[in-house]
CSV table of C-alpha atoms in Angstrom, one decimal:
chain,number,residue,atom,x,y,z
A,1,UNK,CA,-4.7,14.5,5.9
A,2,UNK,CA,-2.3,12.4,7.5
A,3,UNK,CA,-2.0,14.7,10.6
A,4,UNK,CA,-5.2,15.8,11.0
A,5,UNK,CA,-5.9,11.4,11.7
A,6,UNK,CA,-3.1,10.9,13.9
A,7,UNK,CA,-3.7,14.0,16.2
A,8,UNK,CA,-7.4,14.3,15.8
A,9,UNK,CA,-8.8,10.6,14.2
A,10,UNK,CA,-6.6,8.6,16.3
A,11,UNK,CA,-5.7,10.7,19.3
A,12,UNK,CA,-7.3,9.2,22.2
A,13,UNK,CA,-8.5,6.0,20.3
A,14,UNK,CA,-5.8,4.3,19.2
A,15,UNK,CA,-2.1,5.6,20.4
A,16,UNK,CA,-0.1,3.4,17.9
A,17,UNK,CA,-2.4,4.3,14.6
A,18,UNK,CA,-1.6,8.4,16.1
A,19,UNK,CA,1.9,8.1,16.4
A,20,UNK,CA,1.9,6.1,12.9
A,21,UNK,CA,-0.1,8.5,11.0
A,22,UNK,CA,1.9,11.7,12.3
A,23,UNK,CA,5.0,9.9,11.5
A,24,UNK,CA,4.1,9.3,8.1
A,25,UNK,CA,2.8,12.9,7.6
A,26,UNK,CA,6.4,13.9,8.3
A,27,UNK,CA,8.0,12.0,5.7
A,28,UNK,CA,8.4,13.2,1.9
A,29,UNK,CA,9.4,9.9,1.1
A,30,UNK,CA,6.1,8.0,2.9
A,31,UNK,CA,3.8,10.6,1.6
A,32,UNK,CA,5.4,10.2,-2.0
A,33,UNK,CA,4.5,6.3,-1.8
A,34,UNK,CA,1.3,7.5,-1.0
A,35,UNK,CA,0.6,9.3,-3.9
A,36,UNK,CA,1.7,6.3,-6.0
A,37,UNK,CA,-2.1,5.2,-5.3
A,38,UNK,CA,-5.1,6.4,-6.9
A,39,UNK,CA,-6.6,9.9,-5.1
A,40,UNK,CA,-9.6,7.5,-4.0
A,41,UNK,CA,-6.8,5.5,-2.0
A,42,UNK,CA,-4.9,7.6,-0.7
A,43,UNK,CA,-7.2,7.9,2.7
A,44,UNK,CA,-5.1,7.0,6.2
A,45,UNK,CA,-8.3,4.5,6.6
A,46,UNK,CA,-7.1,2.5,3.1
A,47,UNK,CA,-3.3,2.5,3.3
A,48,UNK,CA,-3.5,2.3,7.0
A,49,UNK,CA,-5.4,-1.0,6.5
A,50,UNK,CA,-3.3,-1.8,3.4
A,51,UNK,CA,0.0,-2.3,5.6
A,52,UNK,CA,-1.9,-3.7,8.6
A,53,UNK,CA,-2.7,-6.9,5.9
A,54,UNK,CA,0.7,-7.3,5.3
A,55,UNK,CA,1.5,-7.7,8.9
A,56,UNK,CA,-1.3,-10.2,9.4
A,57,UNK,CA,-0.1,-11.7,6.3
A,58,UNK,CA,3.3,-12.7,7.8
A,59,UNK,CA,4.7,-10.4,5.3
A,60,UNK,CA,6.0,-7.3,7.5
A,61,UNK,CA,7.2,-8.9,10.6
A,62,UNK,CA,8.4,-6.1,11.9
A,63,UNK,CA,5.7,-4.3,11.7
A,64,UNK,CA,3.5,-7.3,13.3
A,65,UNK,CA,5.3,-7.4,16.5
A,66,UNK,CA,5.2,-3.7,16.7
A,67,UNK,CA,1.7,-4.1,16.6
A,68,UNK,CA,1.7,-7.1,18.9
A,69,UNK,CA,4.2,-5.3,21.7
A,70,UNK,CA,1.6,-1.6,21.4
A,71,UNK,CA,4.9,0.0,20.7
A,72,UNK,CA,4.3,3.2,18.8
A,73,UNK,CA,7.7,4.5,17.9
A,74,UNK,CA,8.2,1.0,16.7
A,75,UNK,CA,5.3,1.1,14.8
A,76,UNK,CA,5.8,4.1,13.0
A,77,UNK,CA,9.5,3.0,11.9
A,78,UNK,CA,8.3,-0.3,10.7
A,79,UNK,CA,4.8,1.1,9.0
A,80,UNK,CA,7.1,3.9,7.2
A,81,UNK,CA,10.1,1.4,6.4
A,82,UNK,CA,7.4,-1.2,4.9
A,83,UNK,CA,5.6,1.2,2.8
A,84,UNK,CA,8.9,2.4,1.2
A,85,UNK,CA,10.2,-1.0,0.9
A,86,UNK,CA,6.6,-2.3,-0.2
A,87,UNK,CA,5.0,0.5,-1.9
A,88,UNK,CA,3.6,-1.8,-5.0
A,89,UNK,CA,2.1,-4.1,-2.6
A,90,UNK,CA,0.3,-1.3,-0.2
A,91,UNK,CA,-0.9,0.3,-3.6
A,92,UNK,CA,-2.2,-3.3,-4.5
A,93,UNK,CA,-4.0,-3.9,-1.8
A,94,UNK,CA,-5.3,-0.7,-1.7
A,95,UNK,CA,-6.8,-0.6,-4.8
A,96,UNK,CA,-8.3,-3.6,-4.8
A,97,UNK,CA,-9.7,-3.5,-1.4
A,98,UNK,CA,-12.3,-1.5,-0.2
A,99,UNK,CA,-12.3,-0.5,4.0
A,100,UNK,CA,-14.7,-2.6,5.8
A,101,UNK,CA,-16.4,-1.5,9.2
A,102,UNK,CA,-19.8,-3.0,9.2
A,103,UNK,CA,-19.6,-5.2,12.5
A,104,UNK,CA,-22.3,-6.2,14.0
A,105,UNK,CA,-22.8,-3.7,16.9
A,106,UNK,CA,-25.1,-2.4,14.4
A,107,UNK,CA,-27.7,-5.1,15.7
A,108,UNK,CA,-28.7,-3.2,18.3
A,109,UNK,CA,-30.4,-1.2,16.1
A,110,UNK,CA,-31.5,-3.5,13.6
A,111,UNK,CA,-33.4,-6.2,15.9
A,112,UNK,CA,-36.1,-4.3,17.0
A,113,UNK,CA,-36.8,-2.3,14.0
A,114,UNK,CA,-37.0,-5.6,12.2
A,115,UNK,CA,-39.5,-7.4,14.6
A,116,UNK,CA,-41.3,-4.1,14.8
A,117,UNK,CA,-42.0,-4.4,10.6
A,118,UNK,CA,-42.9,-8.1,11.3
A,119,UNK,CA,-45.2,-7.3,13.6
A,120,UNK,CA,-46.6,-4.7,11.7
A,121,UNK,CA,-47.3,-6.7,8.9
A,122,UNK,CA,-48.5,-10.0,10.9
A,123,UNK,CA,-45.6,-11.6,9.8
A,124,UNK,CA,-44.7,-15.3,11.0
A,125,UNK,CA,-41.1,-15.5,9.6
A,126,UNK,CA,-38.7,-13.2,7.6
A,127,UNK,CA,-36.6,-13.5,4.9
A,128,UNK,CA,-33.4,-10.7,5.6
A,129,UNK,CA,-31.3,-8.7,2.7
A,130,UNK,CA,-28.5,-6.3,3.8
A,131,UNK,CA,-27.9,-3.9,1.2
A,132,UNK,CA,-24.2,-2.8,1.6
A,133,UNK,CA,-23.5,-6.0,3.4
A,134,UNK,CA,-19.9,-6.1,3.3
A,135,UNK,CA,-19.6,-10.2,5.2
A,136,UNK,CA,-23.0,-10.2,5.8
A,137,UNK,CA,-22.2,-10.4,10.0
A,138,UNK,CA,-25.6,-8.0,10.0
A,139,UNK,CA,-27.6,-11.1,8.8
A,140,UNK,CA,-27.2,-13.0,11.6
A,141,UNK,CA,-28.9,-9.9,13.6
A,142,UNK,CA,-31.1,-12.4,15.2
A,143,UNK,CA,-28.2,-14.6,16.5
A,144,UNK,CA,-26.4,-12.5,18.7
A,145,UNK,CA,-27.5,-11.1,22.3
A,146,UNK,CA,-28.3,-7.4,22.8
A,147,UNK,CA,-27.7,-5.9,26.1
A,148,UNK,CA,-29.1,-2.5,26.8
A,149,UNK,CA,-28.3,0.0,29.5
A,150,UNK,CA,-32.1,0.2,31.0
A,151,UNK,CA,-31.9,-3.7,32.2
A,152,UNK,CA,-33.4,-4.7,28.8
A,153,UNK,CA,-32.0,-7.9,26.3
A,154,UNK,CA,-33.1,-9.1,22.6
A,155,UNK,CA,-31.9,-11.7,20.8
A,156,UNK,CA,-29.9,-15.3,22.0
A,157,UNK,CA,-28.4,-14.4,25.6
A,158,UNK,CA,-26.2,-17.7,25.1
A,159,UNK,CA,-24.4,-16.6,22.1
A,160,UNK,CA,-20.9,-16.1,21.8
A,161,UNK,CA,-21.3,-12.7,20.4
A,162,UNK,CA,-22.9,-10.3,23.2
A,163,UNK,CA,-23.6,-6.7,22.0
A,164,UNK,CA,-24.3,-3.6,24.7
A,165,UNK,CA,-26.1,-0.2,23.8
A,166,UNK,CA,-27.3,2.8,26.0
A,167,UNK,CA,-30.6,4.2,25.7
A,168,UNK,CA,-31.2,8.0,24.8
A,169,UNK,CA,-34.6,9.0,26.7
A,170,UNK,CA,-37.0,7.0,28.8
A,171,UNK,CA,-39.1,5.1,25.8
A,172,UNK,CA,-38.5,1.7,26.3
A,173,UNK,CA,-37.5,-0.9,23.5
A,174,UNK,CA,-40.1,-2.9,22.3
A,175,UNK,CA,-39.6,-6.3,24.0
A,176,UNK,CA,-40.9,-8.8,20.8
A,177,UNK,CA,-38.8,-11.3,19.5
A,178,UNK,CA,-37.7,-11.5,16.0
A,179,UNK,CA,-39.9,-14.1,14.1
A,180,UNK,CA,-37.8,-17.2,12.4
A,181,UNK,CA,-35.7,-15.5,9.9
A,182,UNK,CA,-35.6,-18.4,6.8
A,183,UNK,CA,-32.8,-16.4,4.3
A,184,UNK,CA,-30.4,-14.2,4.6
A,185,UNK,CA,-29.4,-12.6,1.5
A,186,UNK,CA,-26.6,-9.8,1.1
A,187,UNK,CA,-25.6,-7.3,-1.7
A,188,UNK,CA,-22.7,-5.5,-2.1
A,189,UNK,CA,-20.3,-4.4,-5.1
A,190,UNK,CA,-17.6,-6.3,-3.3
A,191,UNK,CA,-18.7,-8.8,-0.8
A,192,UNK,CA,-16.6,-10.7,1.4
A,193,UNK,CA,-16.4,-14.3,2.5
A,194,UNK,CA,-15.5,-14.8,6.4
A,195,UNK,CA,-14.6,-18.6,5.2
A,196,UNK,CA,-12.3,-17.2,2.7
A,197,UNK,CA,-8.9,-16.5,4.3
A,198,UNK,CA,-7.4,-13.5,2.5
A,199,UNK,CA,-11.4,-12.1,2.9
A,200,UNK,CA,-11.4,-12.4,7.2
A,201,UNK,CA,-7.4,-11.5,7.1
A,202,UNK,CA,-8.5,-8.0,5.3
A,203,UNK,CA,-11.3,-7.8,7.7
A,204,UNK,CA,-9.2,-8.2,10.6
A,205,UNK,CA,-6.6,-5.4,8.9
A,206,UNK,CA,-9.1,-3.1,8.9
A,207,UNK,CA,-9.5,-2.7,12.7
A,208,UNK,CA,-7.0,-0.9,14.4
A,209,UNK,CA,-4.7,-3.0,16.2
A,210,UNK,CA,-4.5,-1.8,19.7
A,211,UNK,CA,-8.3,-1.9,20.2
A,212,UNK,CA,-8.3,-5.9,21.2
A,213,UNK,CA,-12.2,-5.5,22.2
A,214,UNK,CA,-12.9,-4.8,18.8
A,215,UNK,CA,-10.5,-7.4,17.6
A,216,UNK,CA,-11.9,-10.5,19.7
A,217,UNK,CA,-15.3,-9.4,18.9
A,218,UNK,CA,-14.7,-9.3,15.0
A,219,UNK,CA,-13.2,-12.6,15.9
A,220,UNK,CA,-16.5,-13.4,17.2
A,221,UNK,CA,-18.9,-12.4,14.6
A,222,UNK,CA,-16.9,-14.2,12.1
A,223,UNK,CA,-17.2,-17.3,13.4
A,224,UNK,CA,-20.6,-16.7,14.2
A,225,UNK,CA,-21.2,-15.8,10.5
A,226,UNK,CA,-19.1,-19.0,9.4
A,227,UNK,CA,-21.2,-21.6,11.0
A,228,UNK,CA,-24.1,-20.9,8.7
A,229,UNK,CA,-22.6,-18.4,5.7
A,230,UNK,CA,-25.3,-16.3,4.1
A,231,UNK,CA,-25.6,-15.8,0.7
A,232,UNK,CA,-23.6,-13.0,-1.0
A,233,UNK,CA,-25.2,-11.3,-4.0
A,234,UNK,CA,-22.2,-9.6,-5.9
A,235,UNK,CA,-23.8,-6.2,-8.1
A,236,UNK,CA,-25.4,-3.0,-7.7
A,237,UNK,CA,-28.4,-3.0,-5.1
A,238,UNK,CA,-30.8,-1.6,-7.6
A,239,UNK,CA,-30.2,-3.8,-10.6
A,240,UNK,CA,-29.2,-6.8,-8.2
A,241,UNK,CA,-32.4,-6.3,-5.6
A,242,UNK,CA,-35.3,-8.6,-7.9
A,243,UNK,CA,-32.9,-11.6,-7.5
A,244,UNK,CA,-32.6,-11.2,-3.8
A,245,UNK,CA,-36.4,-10.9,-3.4
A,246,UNK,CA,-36.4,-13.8,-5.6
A,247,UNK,CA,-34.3,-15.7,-2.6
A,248,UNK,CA,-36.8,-15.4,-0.2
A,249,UNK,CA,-39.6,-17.6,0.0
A,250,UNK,CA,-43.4,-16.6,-0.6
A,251,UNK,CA,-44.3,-16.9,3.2
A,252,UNK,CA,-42.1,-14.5,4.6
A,253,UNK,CA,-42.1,-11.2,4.8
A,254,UNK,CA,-38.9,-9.7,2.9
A,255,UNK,CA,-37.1,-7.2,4.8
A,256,UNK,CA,-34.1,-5.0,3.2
A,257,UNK,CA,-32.1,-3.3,5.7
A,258,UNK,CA,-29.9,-0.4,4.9
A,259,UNK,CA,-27.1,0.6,7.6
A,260,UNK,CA,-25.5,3.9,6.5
A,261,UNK,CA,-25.3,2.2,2.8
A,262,UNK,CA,-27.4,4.9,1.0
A,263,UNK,CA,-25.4,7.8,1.4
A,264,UNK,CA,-22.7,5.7,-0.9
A,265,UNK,CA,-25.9,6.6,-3.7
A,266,UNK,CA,-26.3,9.3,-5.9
A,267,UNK,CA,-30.7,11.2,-5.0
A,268,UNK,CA,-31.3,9.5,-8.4
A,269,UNK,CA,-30.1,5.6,-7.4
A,270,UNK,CA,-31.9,5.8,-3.9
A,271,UNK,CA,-34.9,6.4,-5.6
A,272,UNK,CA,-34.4,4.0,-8.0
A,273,UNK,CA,-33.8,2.1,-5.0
A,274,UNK,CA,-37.1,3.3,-3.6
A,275,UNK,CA,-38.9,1.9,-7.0
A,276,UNK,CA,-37.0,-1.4,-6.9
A,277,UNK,CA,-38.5,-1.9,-3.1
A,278,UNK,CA,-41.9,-0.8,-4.3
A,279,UNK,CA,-42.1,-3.0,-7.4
A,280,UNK,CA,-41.3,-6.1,-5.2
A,281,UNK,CA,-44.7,-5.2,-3.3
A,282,UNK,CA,-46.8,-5.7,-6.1
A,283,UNK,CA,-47.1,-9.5,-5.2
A,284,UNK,CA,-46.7,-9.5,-1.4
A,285,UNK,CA,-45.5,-6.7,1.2
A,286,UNK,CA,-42.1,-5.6,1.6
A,287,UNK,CA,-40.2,-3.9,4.5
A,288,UNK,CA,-37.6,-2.0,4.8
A,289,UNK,CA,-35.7,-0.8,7.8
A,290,UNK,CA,-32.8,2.0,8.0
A,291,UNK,CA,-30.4,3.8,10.0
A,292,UNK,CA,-29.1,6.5,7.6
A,293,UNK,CA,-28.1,10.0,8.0
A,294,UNK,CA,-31.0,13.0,8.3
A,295,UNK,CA,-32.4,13.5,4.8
A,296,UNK,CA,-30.4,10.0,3.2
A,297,UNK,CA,-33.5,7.6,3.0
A,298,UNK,CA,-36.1,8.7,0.8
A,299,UNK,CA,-39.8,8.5,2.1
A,300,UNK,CA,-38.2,8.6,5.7
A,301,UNK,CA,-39.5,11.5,7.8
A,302,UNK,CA,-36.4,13.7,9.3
A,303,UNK,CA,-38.6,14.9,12.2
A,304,UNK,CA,-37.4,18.3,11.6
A,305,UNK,CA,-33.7,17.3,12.6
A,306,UNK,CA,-30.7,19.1,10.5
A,307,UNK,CA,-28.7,17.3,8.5
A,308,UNK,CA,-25.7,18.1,10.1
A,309,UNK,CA,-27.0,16.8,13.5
A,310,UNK,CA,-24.4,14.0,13.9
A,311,UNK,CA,-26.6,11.8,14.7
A,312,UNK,CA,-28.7,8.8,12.0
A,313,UNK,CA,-32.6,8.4,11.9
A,314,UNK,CA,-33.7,4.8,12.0
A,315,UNK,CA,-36.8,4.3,9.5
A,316,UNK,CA,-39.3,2.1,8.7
A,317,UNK,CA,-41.1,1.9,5.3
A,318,UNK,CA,-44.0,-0.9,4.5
A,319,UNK,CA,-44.9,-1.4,1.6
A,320,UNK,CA,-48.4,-3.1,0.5
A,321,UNK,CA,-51.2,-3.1,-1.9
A,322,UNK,CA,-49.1,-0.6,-4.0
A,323,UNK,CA,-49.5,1.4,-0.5
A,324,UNK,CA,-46.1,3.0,1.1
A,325,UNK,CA,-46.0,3.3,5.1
A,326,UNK,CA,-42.5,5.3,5.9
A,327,UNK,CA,-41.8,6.7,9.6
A,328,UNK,CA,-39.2,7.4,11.6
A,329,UNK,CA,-39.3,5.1,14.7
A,330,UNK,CA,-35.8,6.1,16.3
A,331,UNK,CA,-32.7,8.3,16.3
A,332,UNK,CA,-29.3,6.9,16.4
A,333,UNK,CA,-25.8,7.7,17.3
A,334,UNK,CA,-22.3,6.4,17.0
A,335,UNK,CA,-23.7,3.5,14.5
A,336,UNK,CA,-26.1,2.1,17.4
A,337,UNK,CA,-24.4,2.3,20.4
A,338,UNK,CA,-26.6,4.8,21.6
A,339,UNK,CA,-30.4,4.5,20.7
A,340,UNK,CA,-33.3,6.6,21.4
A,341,UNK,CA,-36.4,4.9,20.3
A,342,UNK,CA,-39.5,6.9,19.5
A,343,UNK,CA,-42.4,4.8,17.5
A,344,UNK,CA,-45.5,3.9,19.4
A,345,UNK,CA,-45.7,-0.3,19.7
C-alpha cells in the first residue's frame, strides 16, 4: 500500500510525500508501527497526515524543516525516525482524526447549481446545509470568485479566495447570481472549527506539504470561513437533517448540498436520506444539489454513464407539493476543476 502511493499516488504530485512513502514501505520497523493502528488507519492518507500534525505542532522539528527545505531524503529519515520514536502519538492522532480534503475548489461546481435551484423555484434568498461539511469552507460558496476557462466569472471577484475551472464542451455556464444566502448550516460526524487551533493545524496537516498553492489557498479559505463561522451540526445527516431545516428561516429556499458525501452511505441511509429531504417539503420546497459519483445519488439520472467512468454527475432534485423534480444538469471531473454543464437555463 505504501509503495503503490509513493510511486503511483505521489509520483509526480508531490516528490517529498513519494520518497516518504517508499521509504517507509521499506522498513519492517515503520510498517510494524503502522500496524499498531486500527486497519481503518493504517491508510498512507491518515498516518501521512498524522506525522505532518506533529510537525506543524512544533513537535517533530526535524521533520518540519525537512518539510520546510523540500528535502526528500530528509524527509523520509525524519518521518521514519518520528514514527518509531512517536508511534503512540501518530496512532493517537490517527484514530481520532479523520482526513479532511473538502476545500473549496469545490465551488465551482456548487454556485451555479445552487442559483440554478433558486431560480427554479423563484427563490429570493437561500438558506445553505452541506452534508459532509468537514469546516464548512463549502458554505461560504457564494463568497469566493470563480474564474472559468471560457472568459466567464461567478461569485465576489474582490475576494481573497479566487477559484479557476475549465469547461468540458461549448454550453456555457449560466451567468445568474446566487440569491442572498441567510444561513449556513453544516453536518458532519466530526466537524471542524477553523477558529479552533488544533482543528485548522489538522487541516493544514492534511495537505501535502510541498504543494504551497494548495497550502496558501487553504490558508485562504480558512480565514475566509473565520470571519463569519457557520454553524456546525455534529450527528448523522439523516437523524441530524430536521434540525438543520429547522435553522433556516421560512422565506428561503433550503438547499442541501452533497459533494462526494453519499458514497460514505450505505443504498439504505441515502434513501433514508432521500425521505428526510422529502419530508422537509411537506411545508415549503426543498432543493438539493450534488456532485456524486455515477449511480451514488438516488433519484439522480446517470445519463447512461458507467459507474466506473471517473468522472461525478452533478444533480439537481426539487422537491414541492409532495412532488420530486431530479435531473442531471452537469458532469464533473477532478472534484470540479473541470465542468461540463448540460441543463437547459
Amino acid at each position: 500500500m505504501y509503495r503503490r502511493f509513493g510511486e503511483v499516488d505521489a509520483a509526480g504530485t508531490s516528490p517529498l510525500y513519494e520518497r516518504v512513502a517508499v521509504a517507509l514501505s521499506e522498513s519492517d520497523e515503520a510498517l510494524r508501527a503502522i500496524e499498531a493502528a486500527p486497519a481503518r488507519k493504517r491508510h498512507p492518507t491518515v498516518i501521512l497526515a498524522a506525522l505532518h500534525d506533529l510537525a506543524l505542532a512544533g513537535r517533530a522539528p526535524a521533520l518540519a524543516a525537512a518539510y520546510a527545505a523540500a528535502d526528500g531524503d530528509a524527509a523520509a529519515d525524519a518521518a521514519l525516525n518520528t514514527l518509531l520514536r512517536m508511534t503512540d502519538s501518530v496512532v493517537a492522532i490517527a484514530v481520532r482524526r479523520q482526513t479532511r480534503t473538502n476545500e473549496t475548489g469545490r465551488c465551482a461546481v456548487l454556485y451555479p447549481a445552487i442559483a440554478e435551484a433558486a431560480h427554479r423555484v423563484g427563490a429570493n434568498a437561500v438558506g445553505l446545509i452541506d452534508v459532509g461539511c468537514s469546516a464548512g469552507l463549502n458554505l461560504n460558496v457564494d463568497r469566493v470568485g470563480i474564474t472559468y476557462d471560457n472568459g466567464q466569472s461567478l461569485g465576489d471577484a474582490a475576494s481573497s479566495v479566487q477559484l479557476s475551472t475549465s469547461i468540458v464542451g461549448d454550453r456555457p455556464i449560466p451567468a445568474r447570481a446566487m440569491p442572498e444566502v441567510v444561513a449556513r448550516v453544516g453536518v458532519d460526524l466530526d466537524p471542524v472549527d477553523v477558529t479552533d487551533a488544533d482543528d485548522a493545524r489538522w487541516l493544514r496537516a492534511c495537505l501535502w506539504p510541498d504543494q504551497p498553492e494548495r497550502v496558501a489557498r487553504l490558508e485562504a479559505e480558512m480565514a475566509l470561513a473565520a470571519t463569519a463561522p457557520p454553524l456546525l451540526l455534529q450527528g448523522d445527516a439523516v437523524e441530524v437533517l430536521p434540525d438543520a431545516f429547522a435553522r433556516v428561516p421560512a422565506d428561503a429556499l433550503p438547499v442541501v448540498t452533497t459533494t462526494w458525501a453519499l458514497s460514505h452511505f450505505p443504498l439504505e441511509r441515502r434513501l433514508r436520506f432521500l425521505h428526510r429531504l422529502d419530508e422537509a417539503a411537506g411545508g415549503r420546497a426543498v432543493a438539493w444539489v450534488s456532485a456524486e459519483g455515477v449511480g451514488v445519488a438516488p433519484a439522480i439520472p446517470t445519463l447512461g454513464d458507467r459507474r466506473a467512468s471517473g468522472h461525478s454527475i452533478i444533480g439537481l432534485a426539487v422537491f414541492e407539493q409532495s412532488a420530486l423534480h431530479a435531473e442531471a444538469i452537469g458532469r464533473c471531473w477532478s472534484q470540479g476543476r473541470l465542468l461540463a454543464w448540460l441543463a437547459d437555463s
